[in-house]
Short mmCIF file of C-alpha atoms and ligand atoms in Angstrom, two decimals:
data_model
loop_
_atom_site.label_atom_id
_atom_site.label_comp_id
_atom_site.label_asym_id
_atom_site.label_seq_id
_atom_site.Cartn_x
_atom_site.Cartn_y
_atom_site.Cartn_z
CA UNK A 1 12.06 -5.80 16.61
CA UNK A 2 11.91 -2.18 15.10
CA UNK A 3 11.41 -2.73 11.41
CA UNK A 4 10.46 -0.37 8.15
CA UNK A 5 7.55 -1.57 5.72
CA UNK A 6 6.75 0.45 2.06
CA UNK A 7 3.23 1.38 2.47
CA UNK A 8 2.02 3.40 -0.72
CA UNK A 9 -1.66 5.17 -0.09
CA UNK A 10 -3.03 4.47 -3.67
CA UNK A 11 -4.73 7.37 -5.79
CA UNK A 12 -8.37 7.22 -4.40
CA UNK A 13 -7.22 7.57 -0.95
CA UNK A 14 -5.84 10.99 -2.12
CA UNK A 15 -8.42 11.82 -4.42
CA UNK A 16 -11.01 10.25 -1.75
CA UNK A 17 -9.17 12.72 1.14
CA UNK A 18 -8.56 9.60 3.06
CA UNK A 19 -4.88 10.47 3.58
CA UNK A 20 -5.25 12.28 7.28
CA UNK A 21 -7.51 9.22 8.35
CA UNK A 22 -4.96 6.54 7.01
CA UNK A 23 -2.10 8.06 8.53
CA UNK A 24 -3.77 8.50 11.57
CA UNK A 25 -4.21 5.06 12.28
CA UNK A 26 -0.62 4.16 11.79
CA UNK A 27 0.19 7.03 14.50
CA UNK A 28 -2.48 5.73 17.02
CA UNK A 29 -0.50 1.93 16.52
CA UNK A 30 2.80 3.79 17.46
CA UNK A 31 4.17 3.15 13.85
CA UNK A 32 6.53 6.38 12.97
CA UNK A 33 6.36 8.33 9.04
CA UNK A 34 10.22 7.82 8.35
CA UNK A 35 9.67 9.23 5.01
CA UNK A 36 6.62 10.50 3.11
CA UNK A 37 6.80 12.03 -0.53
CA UNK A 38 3.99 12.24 -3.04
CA UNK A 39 4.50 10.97 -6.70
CA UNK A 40 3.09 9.59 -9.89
CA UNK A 41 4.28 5.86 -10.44
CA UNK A 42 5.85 4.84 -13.55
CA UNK A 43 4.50 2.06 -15.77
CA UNK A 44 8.23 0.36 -15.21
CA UNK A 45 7.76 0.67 -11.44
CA UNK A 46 4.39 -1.06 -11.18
CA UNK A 47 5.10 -3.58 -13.89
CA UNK A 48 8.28 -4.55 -11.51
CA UNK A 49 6.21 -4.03 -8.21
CA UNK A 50 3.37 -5.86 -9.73
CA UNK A 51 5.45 -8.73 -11.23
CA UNK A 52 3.53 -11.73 -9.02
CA UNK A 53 0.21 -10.57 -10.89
CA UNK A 54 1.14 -9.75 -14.41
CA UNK A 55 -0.57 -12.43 -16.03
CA UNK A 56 -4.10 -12.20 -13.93
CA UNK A 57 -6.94 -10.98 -16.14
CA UNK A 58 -7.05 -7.84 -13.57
CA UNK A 59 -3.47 -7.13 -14.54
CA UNK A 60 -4.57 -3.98 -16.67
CA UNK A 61 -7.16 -2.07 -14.67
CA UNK A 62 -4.44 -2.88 -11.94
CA UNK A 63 -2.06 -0.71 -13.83
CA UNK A 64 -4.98 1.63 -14.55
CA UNK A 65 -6.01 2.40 -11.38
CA UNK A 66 -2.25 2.58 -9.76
CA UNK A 67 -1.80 5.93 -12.67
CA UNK A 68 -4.61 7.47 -12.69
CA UNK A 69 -3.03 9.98 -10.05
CA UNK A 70 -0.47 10.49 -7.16
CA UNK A 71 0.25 8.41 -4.57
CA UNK A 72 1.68 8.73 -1.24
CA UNK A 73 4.88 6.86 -0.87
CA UNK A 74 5.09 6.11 2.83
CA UNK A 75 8.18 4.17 4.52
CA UNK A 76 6.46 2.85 8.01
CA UNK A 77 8.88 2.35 11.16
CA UNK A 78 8.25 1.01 14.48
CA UNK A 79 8.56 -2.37 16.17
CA UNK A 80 7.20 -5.09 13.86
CA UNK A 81 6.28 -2.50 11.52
CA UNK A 82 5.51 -5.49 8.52
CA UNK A 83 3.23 -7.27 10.34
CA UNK A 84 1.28 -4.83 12.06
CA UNK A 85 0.66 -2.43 9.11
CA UNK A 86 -0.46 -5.50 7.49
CA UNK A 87 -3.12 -6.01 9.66
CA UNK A 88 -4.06 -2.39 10.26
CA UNK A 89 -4.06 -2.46 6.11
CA UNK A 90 -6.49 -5.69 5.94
CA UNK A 91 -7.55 -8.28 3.67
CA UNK A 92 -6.59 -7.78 -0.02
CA UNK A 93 -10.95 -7.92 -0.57
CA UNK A 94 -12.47 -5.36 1.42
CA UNK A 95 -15.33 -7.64 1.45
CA UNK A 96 -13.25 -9.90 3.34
CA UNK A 97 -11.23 -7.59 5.53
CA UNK A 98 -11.99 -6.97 9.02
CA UNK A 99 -14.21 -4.45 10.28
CA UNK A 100 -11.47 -2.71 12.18
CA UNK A 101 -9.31 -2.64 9.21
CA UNK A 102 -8.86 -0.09 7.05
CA UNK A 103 -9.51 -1.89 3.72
CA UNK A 104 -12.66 -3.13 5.87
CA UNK A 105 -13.93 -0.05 7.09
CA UNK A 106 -12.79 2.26 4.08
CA UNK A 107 -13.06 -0.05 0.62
CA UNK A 108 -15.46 -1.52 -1.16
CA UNK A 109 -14.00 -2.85 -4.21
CA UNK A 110 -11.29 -5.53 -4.35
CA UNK A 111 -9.05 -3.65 -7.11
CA UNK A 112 -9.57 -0.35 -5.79
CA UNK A 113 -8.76 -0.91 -2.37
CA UNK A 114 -6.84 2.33 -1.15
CA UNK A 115 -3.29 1.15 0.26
CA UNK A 116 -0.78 -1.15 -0.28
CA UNK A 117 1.65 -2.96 2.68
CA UNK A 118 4.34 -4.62 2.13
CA UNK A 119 3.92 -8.45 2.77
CA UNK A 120 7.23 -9.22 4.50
CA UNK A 121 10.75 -7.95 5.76
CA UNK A 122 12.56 -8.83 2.98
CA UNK A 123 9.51 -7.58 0.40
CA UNK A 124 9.75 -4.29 2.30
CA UNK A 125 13.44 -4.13 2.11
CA UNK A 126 13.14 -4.72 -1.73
CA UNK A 127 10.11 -2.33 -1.64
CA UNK A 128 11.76 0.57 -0.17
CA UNK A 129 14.61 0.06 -2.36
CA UNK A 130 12.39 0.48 -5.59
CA UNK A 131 10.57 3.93 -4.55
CA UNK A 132 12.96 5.52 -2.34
CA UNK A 133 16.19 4.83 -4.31
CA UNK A 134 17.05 8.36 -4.93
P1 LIG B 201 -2.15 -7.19 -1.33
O1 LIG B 201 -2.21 -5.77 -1.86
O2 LIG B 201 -3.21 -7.43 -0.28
O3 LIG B 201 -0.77 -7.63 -0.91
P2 LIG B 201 -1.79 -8.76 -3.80
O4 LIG B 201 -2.28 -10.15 -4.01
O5 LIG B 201 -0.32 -8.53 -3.67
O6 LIG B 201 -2.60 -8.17 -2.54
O7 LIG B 201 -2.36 -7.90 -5.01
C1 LIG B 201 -1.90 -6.60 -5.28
C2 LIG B 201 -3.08 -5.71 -5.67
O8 LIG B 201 -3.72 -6.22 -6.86
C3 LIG B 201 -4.22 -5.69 -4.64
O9 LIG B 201 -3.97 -4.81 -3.56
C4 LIG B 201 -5.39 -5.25 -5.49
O10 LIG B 201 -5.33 -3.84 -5.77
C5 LIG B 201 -5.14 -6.03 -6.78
N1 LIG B 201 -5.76 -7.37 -6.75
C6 LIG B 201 -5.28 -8.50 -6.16
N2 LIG B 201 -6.09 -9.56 -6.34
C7 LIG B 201 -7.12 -9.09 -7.07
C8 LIG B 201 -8.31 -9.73 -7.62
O11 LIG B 201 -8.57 -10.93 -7.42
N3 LIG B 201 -9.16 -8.93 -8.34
C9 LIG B 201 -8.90 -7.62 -8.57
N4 LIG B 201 -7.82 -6.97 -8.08
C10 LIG B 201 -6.92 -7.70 -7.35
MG1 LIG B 202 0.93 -7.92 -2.10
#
């Protein structure tokens, strides 16, 4: 079923000039850019996106890391878009992630980890919602 997910390439994968590589591999799974803009996330935005973590002891260099530049806002079409930018995305740990992955073959640190996916249809409805309401 054709499907969007949220995926947001976090600020080292721009300041790491990782963006043409990520993208790339979405393209090569057939997954289509529906829309793309680059921003700085609000404190309000991450503390909402974020809400399932805010009272893990990582919870501040979370919110650190996530403002420390711009990300790339990306909303991800193509048939079972959730689930297969999930696994093109990896394991949360790049330790743990796949090879093949991109959190395997790109990260090496479980915080800093380059990309976010959303986790499920209605996540990624809820997602999309949040950053592309305007
Ligand atoms: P996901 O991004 O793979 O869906 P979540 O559990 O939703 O993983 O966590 C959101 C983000 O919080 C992760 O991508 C990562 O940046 C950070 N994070 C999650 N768990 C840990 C942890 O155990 N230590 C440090 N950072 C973490
Ligand atoms: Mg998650």
């Amino acid at each position: 079923m054709t499907e969007q997910t949220l995926v947001i390439i976090k600020p080292d994968g721009l300041s790491r000039h990782l963006v043409g590589r990520i993208i790339q591999r979405f393209e090569d799974k057939q997954l289509q850019i529906a829309q793309i803009k680059k921003a700085m996330l609000t404190q309000t935005q991450l503390r909402e996106h974020y809400k399932h973590l805010i009272d893990q002891p990582f919870f501040p260099s979370l919110m650190a890391y996530m403002m420390e530049g711009p990300v790339l806002l990306l909303i991800i079409e193509g048939e079972n878009a959730v689930l297969q930018t999930r696994k093109l995305v990896g394991a949360t740990d790049p330790m743990e992630a796949e090879m093949g992955s991109l959190r395997g073959e790109l990260g090496t640190d479980k915080t800093r980890n380059l990309i976010h996916a959303s986790d499920s249809v209605d996540t990624a409805d809820e997602e999309i919602a949040r950053f592309f309401a305007n």
